[in-house]
């Protein structure tokens, strides 16, 4: 899927993280990448995160998947919507929807959520903490957007859904297949299906909170600390007032506390590794039989193709003598051919296994054996 009519630089300058934008069909040729039945099928699978919202009058009921297969045939007349998270992990055509958004770095991308709604269905007026592109896949949806909200914005009393108590629209549009609405973090929005068979694809981003950064980075730092690494004052002089905590003592304590936090290189390595960890830690994508360097070497030259696992997260840091590749929470130092290959695999979803990659075979083998890359069996035949 490619854009034919979308000015990326203008978008970044005037809208990204700033204000909502309606983009009428910017695609070369829009094709809905997933059938409603396939979405329902995913919602019945163990390990796939899904939700069902059924609205009866003013009552919004939320159920979590996996759902029994007959659940969607028994829904009655009340408007409902099914939402499935990270569909890009399971459906390559949905993963391909991310390609045109690669002008935003990999580490900011979260997943593609897909929703299916019956006439009148939606999740109600709310705001999210993240940027989102809402792409209309099939059918029509009326989207209204409102002002920017925050923690003080009043919510309706509801145990699980964070619905806004008041919603005043500043924009109101009906989206048709291929149309796209960008909503920055915090902006109120409400999408209601107009007619049956309404499918919406949410390209969702992520932005770490300061709270999580500090908690998670310090969690890592304290792992290596020992009990005998303590405050010491062999230079102590007689106290001026026994009650005073002297400025020099505070300086020393403060330094002890922040010194390691200020190690920018250690932070960069931790962040890359931590932020490339898979979205679902329990998913195991490793091959049944581990491959060896010799197995891979034997495939080179035959036009064999390696595919990036759409559920995998890839990013890198440039270093003085190459780069540090992060894939699914592991770090791989790369130089020369391997570094060039690492850059390529971070930017594209496949790699042709040609003989020029022979120096990178150990790295490729490791990536295959941890489930981040896979040999394209179709190409091999
Ligand atoms: C939807 O697809 O119905 C909901 C997406 C959203 O508002 O975040
Ligand atoms: Co939303």
mmCIF file of C-alpha atoms and ligand atoms in Angstrom:
data_model
loop_
_atom_site.group_PDB
_atom_site.id
_atom_site.type_symbol
_atom_site.label_atom_id
_atom_site.label_comp_id
_atom_site.label_asym_id
_atom_site.label_seq_id
_atom_site.Cartn_x
_atom_site.Cartn_y
_atom_site.Cartn_z
ATOM 1 C CA UNK A 1 0.000 0.000 0.000
ATOM 2 C CA UNK A 2 1.401 3.383 -1.003
ATOM 3 C CA UNK A 3 0.336 7.024 -0.753
ATOM 4 C CA UNK A 4 -0.187 8.957 -3.946
ATOM 5 C CA UNK A 5 -1.438 12.166 -2.420
ATOM 6 C CA UNK A 6 -0.066 12.892 1.040
ATOM 7 C CA UNK A 7 2.465 15.623 1.792
ATOM 8 C CA UNK A 8 4.549 14.090 4.597
ATOM 9 C CA UNK A 9 6.651 17.181 5.329
ATOM 10 C CA UNK A 10 3.632 19.428 5.498
ATOM 11 C CA UNK A 11 1.853 16.901 7.719
ATOM 12 C CA UNK A 12 4.800 16.703 10.136
ATOM 13 C CA UNK A 13 5.203 20.460 10.235
ATOM 14 C CA UNK A 14 1.586 21.476 10.751
ATOM 15 C CA UNK A 15 -0.321 18.498 12.195
ATOM 16 C CA UNK A 16 1.788 15.733 13.804
ATOM 17 C CA UNK A 17 1.234 15.991 17.596
ATOM 18 C CA UNK A 18 -0.484 19.341 17.025
ATOM 19 C CA UNK A 19 -3.978 19.052 15.551
ATOM 20 C CA UNK A 20 -6.317 16.546 13.897
ATOM 21 C CA UNK A 21 -6.384 16.239 10.118
ATOM 22 C CA UNK A 22 -8.850 14.595 7.742
ATOM 23 C CA UNK A 23 -7.131 13.152 4.683
ATOM 24 C CA UNK A 24 -9.505 12.045 1.929
ATOM 25 C CA UNK A 25 -8.336 8.871 0.203
ATOM 26 C CA UNK A 26 -4.564 9.477 -0.128
ATOM 27 C CA UNK A 27 -3.848 5.982 -1.545
ATOM 28 C CA UNK A 28 -2.757 4.933 -4.986
ATOM 29 C CA UNK A 29 -5.477 2.295 -4.957
ATOM 30 C CA UNK A 30 -7.171 1.529 -1.676
ATOM 31 C CA UNK A 31 -7.969 -2.119 -1.024
ATOM 32 C CA UNK A 32 -9.390 -3.331 2.259
ATOM 33 C CA UNK A 33 -6.630 -5.696 3.516
ATOM 34 C CA UNK A 34 -8.711 -7.987 5.750
ATOM 35 C CA UNK A 35 -12.138 -9.630 5.541
ATOM 36 C CA UNK A 36 -14.555 -9.212 8.462
ATOM 37 C CA UNK A 37 -14.643 -13.014 8.884
ATOM 38 C CA UNK A 38 -10.857 -13.135 9.268
ATOM 39 C CA UNK A 39 -11.075 -10.501 11.999
ATOM 40 C CA UNK A 40 -13.775 -12.462 13.813
ATOM 41 C CA UNK A 41 -11.576 -15.573 13.504
ATOM 42 C CA UNK A 42 -8.631 -13.790 15.138
ATOM 43 C CA UNK A 43 -10.872 -12.641 17.998
ATOM 44 C CA UNK A 44 -11.571 -16.312 18.792
ATOM 45 C CA UNK A 45 -7.875 -17.170 19.092
ATOM 46 C CA UNK A 46 -5.990 -17.616 22.339
ATOM 47 C CA UNK A 47 -3.176 -15.064 22.725
ATOM 48 C CA UNK A 48 -4.864 -12.436 20.514
ATOM 49 C CA UNK A 49 -6.031 -9.353 22.416
ATOM 50 C CA UNK A 50 -9.634 -8.493 21.547
ATOM 51 C CA UNK A 51 -12.620 -6.610 22.967
ATOM 52 C CA UNK A 52 -16.308 -6.411 22.215
ATOM 53 C CA UNK A 53 -18.344 -3.320 23.094
ATOM 54 C CA UNK A 54 -22.137 -3.627 23.010
ATOM 55 C CA UNK A 55 -24.240 -0.510 23.451
ATOM 56 C CA UNK A 56 -27.775 -0.814 24.770
ATOM 57 C CA UNK A 57 -29.159 2.711 25.135
ATOM 58 C CA UNK A 58 -26.849 4.509 27.529
ATOM 59 C CA UNK A 59 -25.361 1.254 28.775
ATOM 60 C CA UNK A 60 -21.971 0.255 27.342
ATOM 61 C CA UNK A 61 -20.879 -3.303 28.058
ATOM 62 C CA UNK A 62 -17.291 -4.436 27.532
ATOM 63 C CA UNK A 63 -16.233 -8.067 27.076
ATOM 64 C CA UNK A 64 -12.719 -9.383 26.551
ATOM 65 C CA UNK A 65 -11.739 -12.131 24.077
ATOM 66 C CA UNK A 66 -10.985 -14.780 23.080
ATOM 67 C CA UNK A 67 -14.626 -15.258 22.086
ATOM 68 C CA UNK A 68 -16.485 -18.497 21.348
ATOM 69 C CA UNK A 69 -17.066 -18.893 17.611
ATOM 70 C CA UNK A 70 -20.839 -18.461 17.878
ATOM 71 C CA UNK A 71 -20.552 -15.151 19.797
ATOM 72 C CA UNK A 72 -20.852 -12.906 16.734
ATOM 73 C CA UNK A 73 -23.962 -14.642 15.429
ATOM 74 C CA UNK A 74 -25.781 -13.993 18.724
ATOM 75 C CA UNK A 75 -25.399 -10.289 19.115
ATOM 76 C CA UNK A 76 -28.963 -9.075 18.510
ATOM 77 C CA UNK A 77 -29.954 -5.608 17.352
ATOM 78 C CA UNK A 78 -27.964 -3.414 19.783
ATOM 79 C CA UNK A 79 -25.040 -1.629 18.068
ATOM 80 C CA UNK A 80 -21.746 -3.408 18.748
ATOM 81 C CA UNK A 81 -18.131 -3.209 17.806
ATOM 82 C CA UNK A 82 -15.322 -5.741 17.898
ATOM 83 C CA UNK A 83 -11.759 -4.470 18.352
ATOM 84 C CA UNK A 84 -8.684 -6.615 17.760
ATOM 85 C CA UNK A 85 -5.224 -5.403 18.754
ATOM 86 C CA UNK A 86 -1.961 -5.976 16.812
ATOM 87 C CA UNK A 87 -3.615 -7.511 13.746
ATOM 88 C CA UNK A 88 -0.415 -6.622 11.856
ATOM 89 C CA UNK A 89 1.286 -9.468 13.790
ATOM 90 C CA UNK A 90 -0.975 -12.069 12.205
ATOM 91 C CA UNK A 91 -1.980 -10.654 8.807
ATOM 92 C CA UNK A 92 0.862 -9.604 6.448
ATOM 93 C CA UNK A 93 -1.506 -7.477 4.337
ATOM 94 C CA UNK A 94 -2.427 -5.520 7.446
ATOM 95 C CA UNK A 95 1.262 -5.227 8.408
ATOM 96 C CA UNK A 96 1.857 -3.726 4.943
ATOM 97 C CA UNK A 97 -0.377 -0.817 6.014
ATOM 98 C CA UNK A 98 2.505 0.318 8.226
ATOM 99 C CA UNK A 99 4.929 0.700 5.306
ATOM 100 C CA UNK A 100 3.812 4.177 4.215
ATOM 101 C CA UNK A 101 4.102 5.354 7.827
ATOM 102 C CA UNK A 102 7.812 4.499 8.075
ATOM 103 C CA UNK A 103 8.580 8.223 7.896
ATOM 104 C CA UNK A 104 7.929 7.897 11.638
ATOM 105 C CA UNK A 105 10.698 5.838 13.335
ATOM 106 C CA UNK A 106 10.049 2.160 14.104
ATOM 107 C CA UNK A 107 10.365 2.667 17.836
ATOM 108 C CA UNK A 108 7.382 5.056 17.867
ATOM 109 C CA UNK A 109 5.089 2.548 16.140
ATOM 110 C CA UNK A 110 2.889 0.340 18.302
ATOM 111 C CA UNK A 111 0.493 -1.731 16.234
ATOM 112 C CA UNK A 112 -2.491 -1.819 13.887
ATOM 113 C CA UNK A 113 -5.768 -2.302 15.716
ATOM 114 C CA UNK A 114 -8.732 -3.298 13.588
ATOM 115 C CA UNK A 115 -12.370 -2.731 14.470
ATOM 116 C CA UNK A 116 -15.569 -4.039 12.954
ATOM 117 C CA UNK A 117 -18.870 -2.408 13.844
ATOM 118 C CA UNK A 118 -22.545 -2.967 13.155
ATOM 119 C CA UNK A 119 -24.705 0.031 12.209
ATOM 120 C CA UNK A 120 -24.424 2.647 14.979
ATOM 121 C CA UNK A 121 -21.554 0.815 16.689
ATOM 122 C CA UNK A 122 -18.557 2.545 18.238
ATOM 123 C CA UNK A 123 -16.588 2.761 21.466
ATOM 124 C CA UNK A 124 -18.038 6.130 22.524
ATOM 125 C CA UNK A 125 -16.397 9.548 22.892
ATOM 126 C CA UNK A 126 -12.943 9.222 24.453
ATOM 127 C CA UNK A 127 -9.338 10.305 24.160
ATOM 128 C CA UNK A 128 -6.157 8.237 23.832
ATOM 129 C CA UNK A 129 -2.618 8.942 25.057
ATOM 130 C CA UNK A 130 -1.145 8.265 21.632
ATOM 131 C CA UNK A 131 -1.188 9.513 18.067
ATOM 132 C CA UNK A 132 -3.405 7.496 15.769
ATOM 133 C CA UNK A 133 -4.251 7.352 12.068
ATOM 134 C CA UNK A 134 -7.787 5.992 11.687
ATOM 135 C CA UNK A 135 -8.140 4.505 8.218
ATOM 136 C CA UNK A 136 -11.591 3.576 6.986
ATOM 137 C CA UNK A 137 -11.270 0.112 5.466
ATOM 138 C CA UNK A 138 -14.788 -0.906 4.573
ATOM 139 C CA UNK A 139 -18.193 0.773 4.932
ATOM 140 C CA UNK A 140 -18.641 4.218 6.433
ATOM 141 C CA UNK A 141 -17.955 5.779 9.792
ATOM 142 C CA UNK A 142 -18.888 9.194 11.087
ATOM 143 C CA UNK A 143 -16.007 10.671 13.039
ATOM 144 C CA UNK A 144 -16.344 13.664 15.286
ATOM 145 C CA UNK A 145 -13.302 15.203 16.943
ATOM 146 C CA UNK A 146 -13.279 17.576 19.886
ATOM 147 C CA UNK A 147 -10.792 19.602 21.910
ATOM 148 C CA UNK A 148 -7.639 18.368 23.645
ATOM 149 C CA UNK A 149 -8.361 16.641 26.970
ATOM 150 C CA UNK A 150 -6.223 15.815 29.994
ATOM 151 C CA UNK A 151 -6.374 14.057 33.359
ATOM 152 C CA UNK A 152 -8.775 16.718 34.663
ATOM 153 C CA UNK A 153 -11.337 16.153 31.860
ATOM 154 C CA UNK A 154 -14.576 14.757 33.398
ATOM 155 C CA UNK A 155 -15.370 11.140 32.524
ATOM 156 C CA UNK A 156 -18.618 9.203 32.764
ATOM 157 C CA UNK A 157 -18.742 6.774 35.672
ATOM 158 C CA UNK A 158 -17.917 3.487 33.947
ATOM 159 C CA UNK A 159 -15.706 0.785 35.341
ATOM 160 C CA UNK A 160 -13.757 -0.113 32.182
ATOM 161 C CA UNK A 161 -14.454 2.423 29.415
ATOM 162 C CA UNK A 162 -13.047 5.914 29.800
ATOM 163 C CA UNK A 163 -15.944 7.743 28.144
ATOM 164 C CA UNK A 164 -16.054 11.528 28.153
ATOM 165 C CA UNK A 165 -18.850 13.118 30.211
ATOM 166 C CA UNK A 166 -19.170 16.009 27.725
ATOM 167 C CA UNK A 167 -18.256 15.994 24.088
ATOM 168 C CA UNK A 168 -18.486 18.982 21.815
ATOM 169 C CA UNK A 169 -17.338 18.349 18.290
ATOM 170 C CA UNK A 170 -15.116 20.802 16.462
ATOM 171 C CA UNK A 171 -14.931 18.576 13.361
ATOM 172 C CA UNK A 172 -17.506 16.172 11.917
ATOM 173 C CA UNK A 173 -16.980 13.983 8.838
ATOM 174 C CA UNK A 174 -18.226 10.750 7.294
ATOM 175 C CA UNK A 175 -15.253 8.630 6.196
ATOM 176 C CA UNK A 176 -15.475 6.269 3.243
ATOM 177 C CA UNK A 177 -13.088 3.457 2.316
ATOM 178 C CA UNK A 178 -9.508 4.767 2.055
ATOM 179 C CA UNK A 179 -10.224 8.010 3.945
ATOM 180 C CA UNK A 180 -7.971 8.669 6.909
ATOM 181 C CA UNK A 181 -8.242 10.758 10.065
ATOM 182 C CA UNK A 182 -5.171 11.685 12.099
ATOM 183 C CA UNK A 183 -5.825 12.330 15.796
ATOM 184 C CA UNK A 184 -2.968 13.575 18.024
ATOM 185 C CA UNK A 185 -2.659 12.395 21.642
ATOM 186 C CA UNK A 186 -5.326 13.703 23.987
ATOM 187 C CA UNK A 187 -7.866 14.919 21.405
ATOM 188 C CA UNK A 188 -11.456 13.799 22.010
ATOM 189 C CA UNK A 189 -12.881 11.632 19.228
ATOM 190 C CA UNK A 190 -15.953 9.532 18.572
ATOM 191 C CA UNK A 191 -16.514 7.215 15.622
ATOM 192 C CA UNK A 192 -19.931 5.743 14.865
ATOM 193 C CA UNK A 193 -20.584 3.221 12.092
ATOM 194 C CA UNK A 194 -22.964 4.465 9.389
ATOM 195 C CA UNK A 195 -24.535 1.323 7.961
ATOM 196 C CA UNK A 196 -23.303 -2.245 8.336
ATOM 197 C CA UNK A 197 -19.858 -3.722 7.710
ATOM 198 C CA UNK A 198 -17.798 -0.831 9.028
ATOM 199 C CA UNK A 199 -14.111 -1.660 9.394
ATOM 200 C CA UNK A 200 -11.528 0.789 10.727
ATOM 201 C CA UNK A 201 -7.748 0.336 10.926
ATOM 202 C CA UNK A 202 -5.986 2.267 13.695
ATOM 203 C CA UNK A 203 -2.290 2.838 13.093
ATOM 204 C CA UNK A 204 -1.270 3.381 16.697
ATOM 205 C CA UNK A 205 1.918 4.917 18.042
ATOM 206 C CA UNK A 206 3.582 4.807 21.423
ATOM 207 C CA UNK A 207 5.372 7.365 23.518
ATOM 208 C CA UNK A 208 6.994 6.344 26.795
ATOM 209 C CA UNK A 209 5.788 8.175 29.882
ATOM 210 C CA UNK A 210 8.374 9.851 32.074
ATOM 211 C CA UNK A 211 7.101 7.667 34.914
ATOM 212 C CA UNK A 212 7.797 4.441 33.025
ATOM 213 C CA UNK A 213 11.172 5.613 31.748
ATOM 214 C CA UNK A 214 12.385 6.415 35.238
ATOM 215 C CA UNK A 215 10.920 3.333 36.910
ATOM 216 C CA UNK A 216 12.117 0.914 34.212
ATOM 217 C CA UNK A 217 15.561 2.434 33.650
ATOM 218 C CA UNK A 218 16.290 2.548 37.386
ATOM 219 C CA UNK A 219 15.016 -1.013 37.759
ATOM 220 C CA UNK A 220 17.750 -2.012 35.323
ATOM 221 C CA UNK A 221 20.398 0.157 37.017
ATOM 222 C CA UNK A 222 19.843 -1.192 40.508
ATOM 223 C CA UNK A 223 20.264 -4.758 39.269
ATOM 224 C CA UNK A 224 24.035 -4.335 39.205
ATOM 225 C CA UNK A 225 24.342 -2.461 42.498
ATOM 226 C CA UNK A 226 25.886 -4.018 45.548
ATOM 227 C CA UNK A 227 25.074 -3.560 49.198
ATOM 228 C CA UNK A 228 28.554 -2.272 50.044
ATOM 229 C CA UNK A 229 28.278 0.610 47.557
ATOM 230 C CA UNK A 230 27.411 3.110 50.299
ATOM 231 C CA UNK A 231 27.727 6.643 51.503
ATOM 232 C CA UNK A 232 31.146 7.170 53.097
ATOM 233 C CA UNK A 233 32.637 10.199 54.794
ATOM 234 C CA UNK A 234 36.254 9.509 55.800
ATOM 235 C CA UNK A 235 36.781 13.283 55.518
ATOM 236 C CA UNK A 236 34.139 14.084 58.155
ATOM 237 C CA UNK A 237 34.913 17.145 60.286
ATOM 238 C CA UNK A 238 33.288 18.075 63.586
ATOM 239 C CA UNK A 239 29.576 18.979 63.073
ATOM 240 C CA UNK A 240 28.662 22.687 63.343
ATOM 241 C CA UNK A 241 25.133 21.737 64.449
ATOM 242 C CA UNK A 242 24.280 18.105 65.128
ATOM 243 C CA UNK A 243 20.852 18.590 63.549
ATOM 244 C CA UNK A 244 22.030 19.922 60.201
ATOM 245 C CA UNK A 245 22.374 17.742 57.135
ATOM 246 C CA UNK A 246 25.327 19.604 55.664
ATOM 247 C CA UNK A 247 25.227 20.814 52.017
ATOM 248 C CA UNK A 248 28.372 18.788 51.291
ATOM 249 C CA UNK A 249 26.606 15.627 52.496
ATOM 250 C CA UNK A 250 23.596 16.390 50.298
ATOM 251 C CA UNK A 251 25.906 16.967 47.313
ATOM 252 C CA UNK A 252 27.555 13.611 47.861
ATOM 253 C CA UNK A 253 24.221 11.772 48.340
ATOM 254 C CA UNK A 254 22.689 13.450 45.316
ATOM 255 C CA UNK A 255 25.704 12.526 43.172
ATOM 256 C CA UNK A 256 25.455 8.925 44.364
ATOM 257 C CA UNK A 257 21.805 8.905 43.289
ATOM 258 C CA UNK A 258 22.078 10.485 39.862
ATOM 259 C CA UNK A 259 25.592 9.530 38.699
ATOM 260 C CA UNK A 260 24.588 6.309 36.963
ATOM 261 C CA UNK A 261 21.362 7.828 35.641
ATOM 262 C CA UNK A 262 23.476 10.279 33.656
ATOM 263 C CA UNK A 263 25.323 7.590 31.679
ATOM 264 C CA UNK A 264 23.841 8.476 28.276
ATOM 265 C CA UNK A 265 25.453 5.573 26.396
ATOM 266 C CA UNK A 266 24.248 3.008 28.905
ATOM 267 C CA UNK A 267 20.804 4.612 28.746
ATOM 268 C CA UNK A 268 20.783 4.438 24.927
ATOM 269 C CA UNK A 269 21.654 0.730 24.961
ATOM 270 C CA UNK A 270 19.085 -0.009 27.646
ATOM 271 C CA UNK A 271 16.399 1.970 25.824
ATOM 272 C CA UNK A 272 17.008 0.253 22.488
ATOM 273 C CA UNK A 273 16.873 -3.161 24.051
ATOM 274 C CA UNK A 274 13.928 -2.420 26.315
ATOM 275 C CA UNK A 275 11.860 -0.605 23.699
ATOM 276 C CA UNK A 276 12.403 -3.299 21.064
ATOM 277 C CA UNK A 277 11.008 -5.991 23.382
ATOM 278 C CA UNK A 278 8.024 -7.718 21.758
ATOM 279 C CA UNK A 279 4.543 -6.327 22.429
ATOM 280 C CA UNK A 280 3.412 -9.746 23.644
ATOM 281 C CA UNK A 281 6.217 -11.311 25.662
ATOM 282 C CA UNK A 282 4.506 -14.711 25.833
ATOM 283 C CA UNK A 283 4.251 -15.161 22.032
ATOM 284 C CA UNK A 284 6.861 -17.667 20.875
ATOM 285 C CA UNK A 285 7.769 -17.300 17.195
ATOM 286 C CA UNK A 286 10.912 -19.448 17.266
ATOM 287 C CA UNK A 287 11.217 -22.086 14.510
ATOM 288 C CA UNK A 288 10.495 -25.689 15.488
ATOM 289 C CA UNK A 289 14.007 -26.691 14.408
ATOM 290 C CA UNK A 290 16.805 -24.148 14.933
ATOM 291 C CA UNK A 291 18.766 -23.385 11.753
ATOM 292 C CA UNK A 292 22.566 -23.433 11.528
ATOM 293 C CA UNK A 293 24.908 -21.075 9.695
ATOM 294 C CA UNK A 294 25.578 -23.943 7.265
ATOM 295 C CA UNK A 295 21.814 -24.351 6.556
ATOM 296 C CA UNK A 296 21.568 -20.679 5.687
ATOM 297 C CA UNK A 297 24.744 -20.665 3.689
ATOM 298 C CA UNK A 298 23.288 -23.480 1.595
ATOM 299 C CA UNK A 299 20.290 -21.283 0.722
ATOM 300 C CA UNK A 300 22.282 -18.296 -0.534
ATOM 301 C CA UNK A 301 22.361 -17.824 -4.233
ATOM 302 C CA UNK A 302 19.052 -19.668 -4.795
ATOM 303 C CA UNK A 303 17.112 -16.425 -4.473
ATOM 304 C CA UNK A 304 15.936 -17.449 -0.993
ATOM 305 C CA UNK A 305 14.171 -14.661 0.850
ATOM 306 C CA UNK A 306 14.120 -13.902 4.559
ATOM 307 C CA UNK A 307 10.961 -12.263 5.860
ATOM 308 C CA UNK A 308 10.801 -10.052 8.894
ATOM 309 C CA UNK A 309 8.318 -11.378 11.435
ATOM 310 C CA UNK A 310 5.597 -8.683 11.421
ATOM 311 C CA UNK A 311 5.340 -9.105 15.215
ATOM 312 C CA UNK A 312 9.038 -8.298 15.647
ATOM 313 C CA UNK A 313 10.499 -4.958 16.587
ATOM 314 C CA UNK A 314 13.686 -3.770 14.909
ATOM 315 C CA UNK A 315 15.740 -0.627 15.591
ATOM 316 C CA UNK A 316 19.393 0.362 15.775
ATOM 317 C CA UNK A 317 21.851 2.790 17.338
ATOM 318 C CA UNK A 318 24.834 4.066 15.403
ATOM 319 C CA UNK A 319 28.122 3.463 17.178
ATOM 320 C CA UNK A 320 31.715 4.486 16.390
ATOM 321 C CA UNK A 321 32.557 1.202 14.636
ATOM 322 C CA UNK A 322 29.234 0.084 13.184
ATOM 323 C CA UNK A 323 25.902 -0.172 14.890
ATOM 324 C CA UNK A 324 24.016 -1.908 17.610
ATOM 325 C CA UNK A 325 20.981 -3.723 16.236
ATOM 326 C CA UNK A 326 18.004 -4.343 18.511
ATOM 327 C CA UNK A 327 15.550 -7.066 17.616
ATOM 328 C CA UNK A 328 12.841 -8.258 19.975
ATOM 329 C CA UNK A 329 14.645 -7.152 23.117
ATOM 330 C CA UNK A 330 18.106 -8.450 22.200
ATOM 331 C CA UNK A 331 21.125 -6.402 21.144
ATOM 332 C CA UNK A 332 23.560 -7.409 18.378
ATOM 333 C CA UNK A 333 26.757 -5.405 17.759
ATOM 334 C CA UNK A 334 27.279 -5.237 13.973
ATOM 335 C CA UNK A 335 30.133 -4.021 11.792
ATOM 336 C CA UNK A 336 30.828 -4.036 8.053
ATOM 337 C CA UNK A 337 28.471 -6.169 5.952
ATOM 338 C CA UNK A 338 26.392 -7.097 9.000
ATOM 339 C CA UNK A 339 25.872 -3.415 9.863
ATOM 340 C CA UNK A 340 24.708 -2.586 6.339
ATOM 341 C CA UNK A 341 22.412 -5.613 6.419
ATOM 342 C CA UNK A 342 21.040 -4.555 9.827
ATOM 343 C CA UNK A 343 20.137 -1.130 8.435
ATOM 344 C CA UNK A 344 18.324 -2.768 5.524
ATOM 345 C CA UNK A 345 16.337 -5.162 7.661
ATOM 346 C CA UNK A 346 15.232 -2.286 9.917
ATOM 347 C CA UNK A 347 13.797 -0.477 6.886
ATOM 348 C CA UNK A 348 12.224 -3.230 4.789
ATOM 349 C CA UNK A 349 10.164 -6.328 5.474
ATOM 350 C CA UNK A 350 12.328 -8.820 3.570
ATOM 351 C CA UNK A 351 15.893 -9.571 2.549
ATOM 352 C CA UNK A 352 17.194 -11.539 -0.427
ATOM 353 C CA UNK A 353 19.751 -14.015 0.825
ATOM 354 C CA UNK A 354 22.552 -13.320 -1.636
ATOM 355 C CA UNK A 355 26.217 -14.362 -1.332
ATOM 356 C CA UNK A 356 27.261 -10.792 -0.411
ATOM 357 C CA UNK A 357 25.713 -11.473 2.997
ATOM 358 C CA UNK A 358 28.020 -14.367 3.849
ATOM 359 C CA UNK A 359 29.744 -12.357 6.610
ATOM 360 C CA UNK A 360 26.356 -11.687 8.197
ATOM 361 C CA UNK A 361 25.271 -15.349 8.375
ATOM 362 C CA UNK A 362 25.859 -15.698 12.133
ATOM 363 C CA UNK A 363 23.674 -12.679 12.804
ATOM 364 C CA UNK A 364 20.950 -13.849 10.405
ATOM 365 C CA UNK A 365 20.996 -17.307 11.993
ATOM 366 C CA UNK A 366 20.563 -15.784 15.460
ATOM 367 C CA UNK A 367 17.675 -13.612 14.227
ATOM 368 C CA UNK A 368 15.935 -16.606 12.646
ATOM 369 C CA UNK A 369 16.401 -18.755 15.740
ATOM 370 C CA UNK A 370 14.854 -16.140 18.012
ATOM 371 C CA UNK A 371 11.846 -15.820 15.657
ATOM 372 C CA UNK A 372 12.557 -12.293 14.345
ATOM 373 C CA UNK A 373 13.212 -13.441 10.759
ATOM 374 C CA UNK A 374 11.904 -16.416 8.863
ATOM 375 C CA UNK A 375 12.807 -18.147 5.627
ATOM 376 C CA UNK A 376 10.082 -17.523 3.046
ATOM 377 C CA UNK A 377 9.078 -21.089 2.223
ATOM 378 C CA UNK A 378 7.089 -20.014 -0.847
ATOM 379 C CA UNK A 379 10.120 -18.382 -2.442
ATOM 380 C CA UNK A 380 12.278 -21.395 -1.681
ATOM 381 C CA UNK A 381 10.200 -23.821 -3.767
HETATM 382 C C1 LIG B 1 -12.553 2.190 16.529
HETATM 383 O O1 LIG B 1 -11.900 1.753 15.585
HETATM 384 O O2 LIG B 1 -13.751 2.011 16.598
HETATM 385 C C2 LIG B 1 -11.955 2.920 17.678
HETATM 386 C C3 LIG B 1 -10.658 3.520 17.420
HETATM 387 C C4 LIG B 1 -10.399 4.633 18.408
HETATM 388 O O3 LIG B 1 -11.207 5.511 18.575
HETATM 389 O O4 LIG B 1 -9.346 4.673 19.054
HETATM 390 CO CO1 LIG B 2 -9.449 6.295 20.174
#
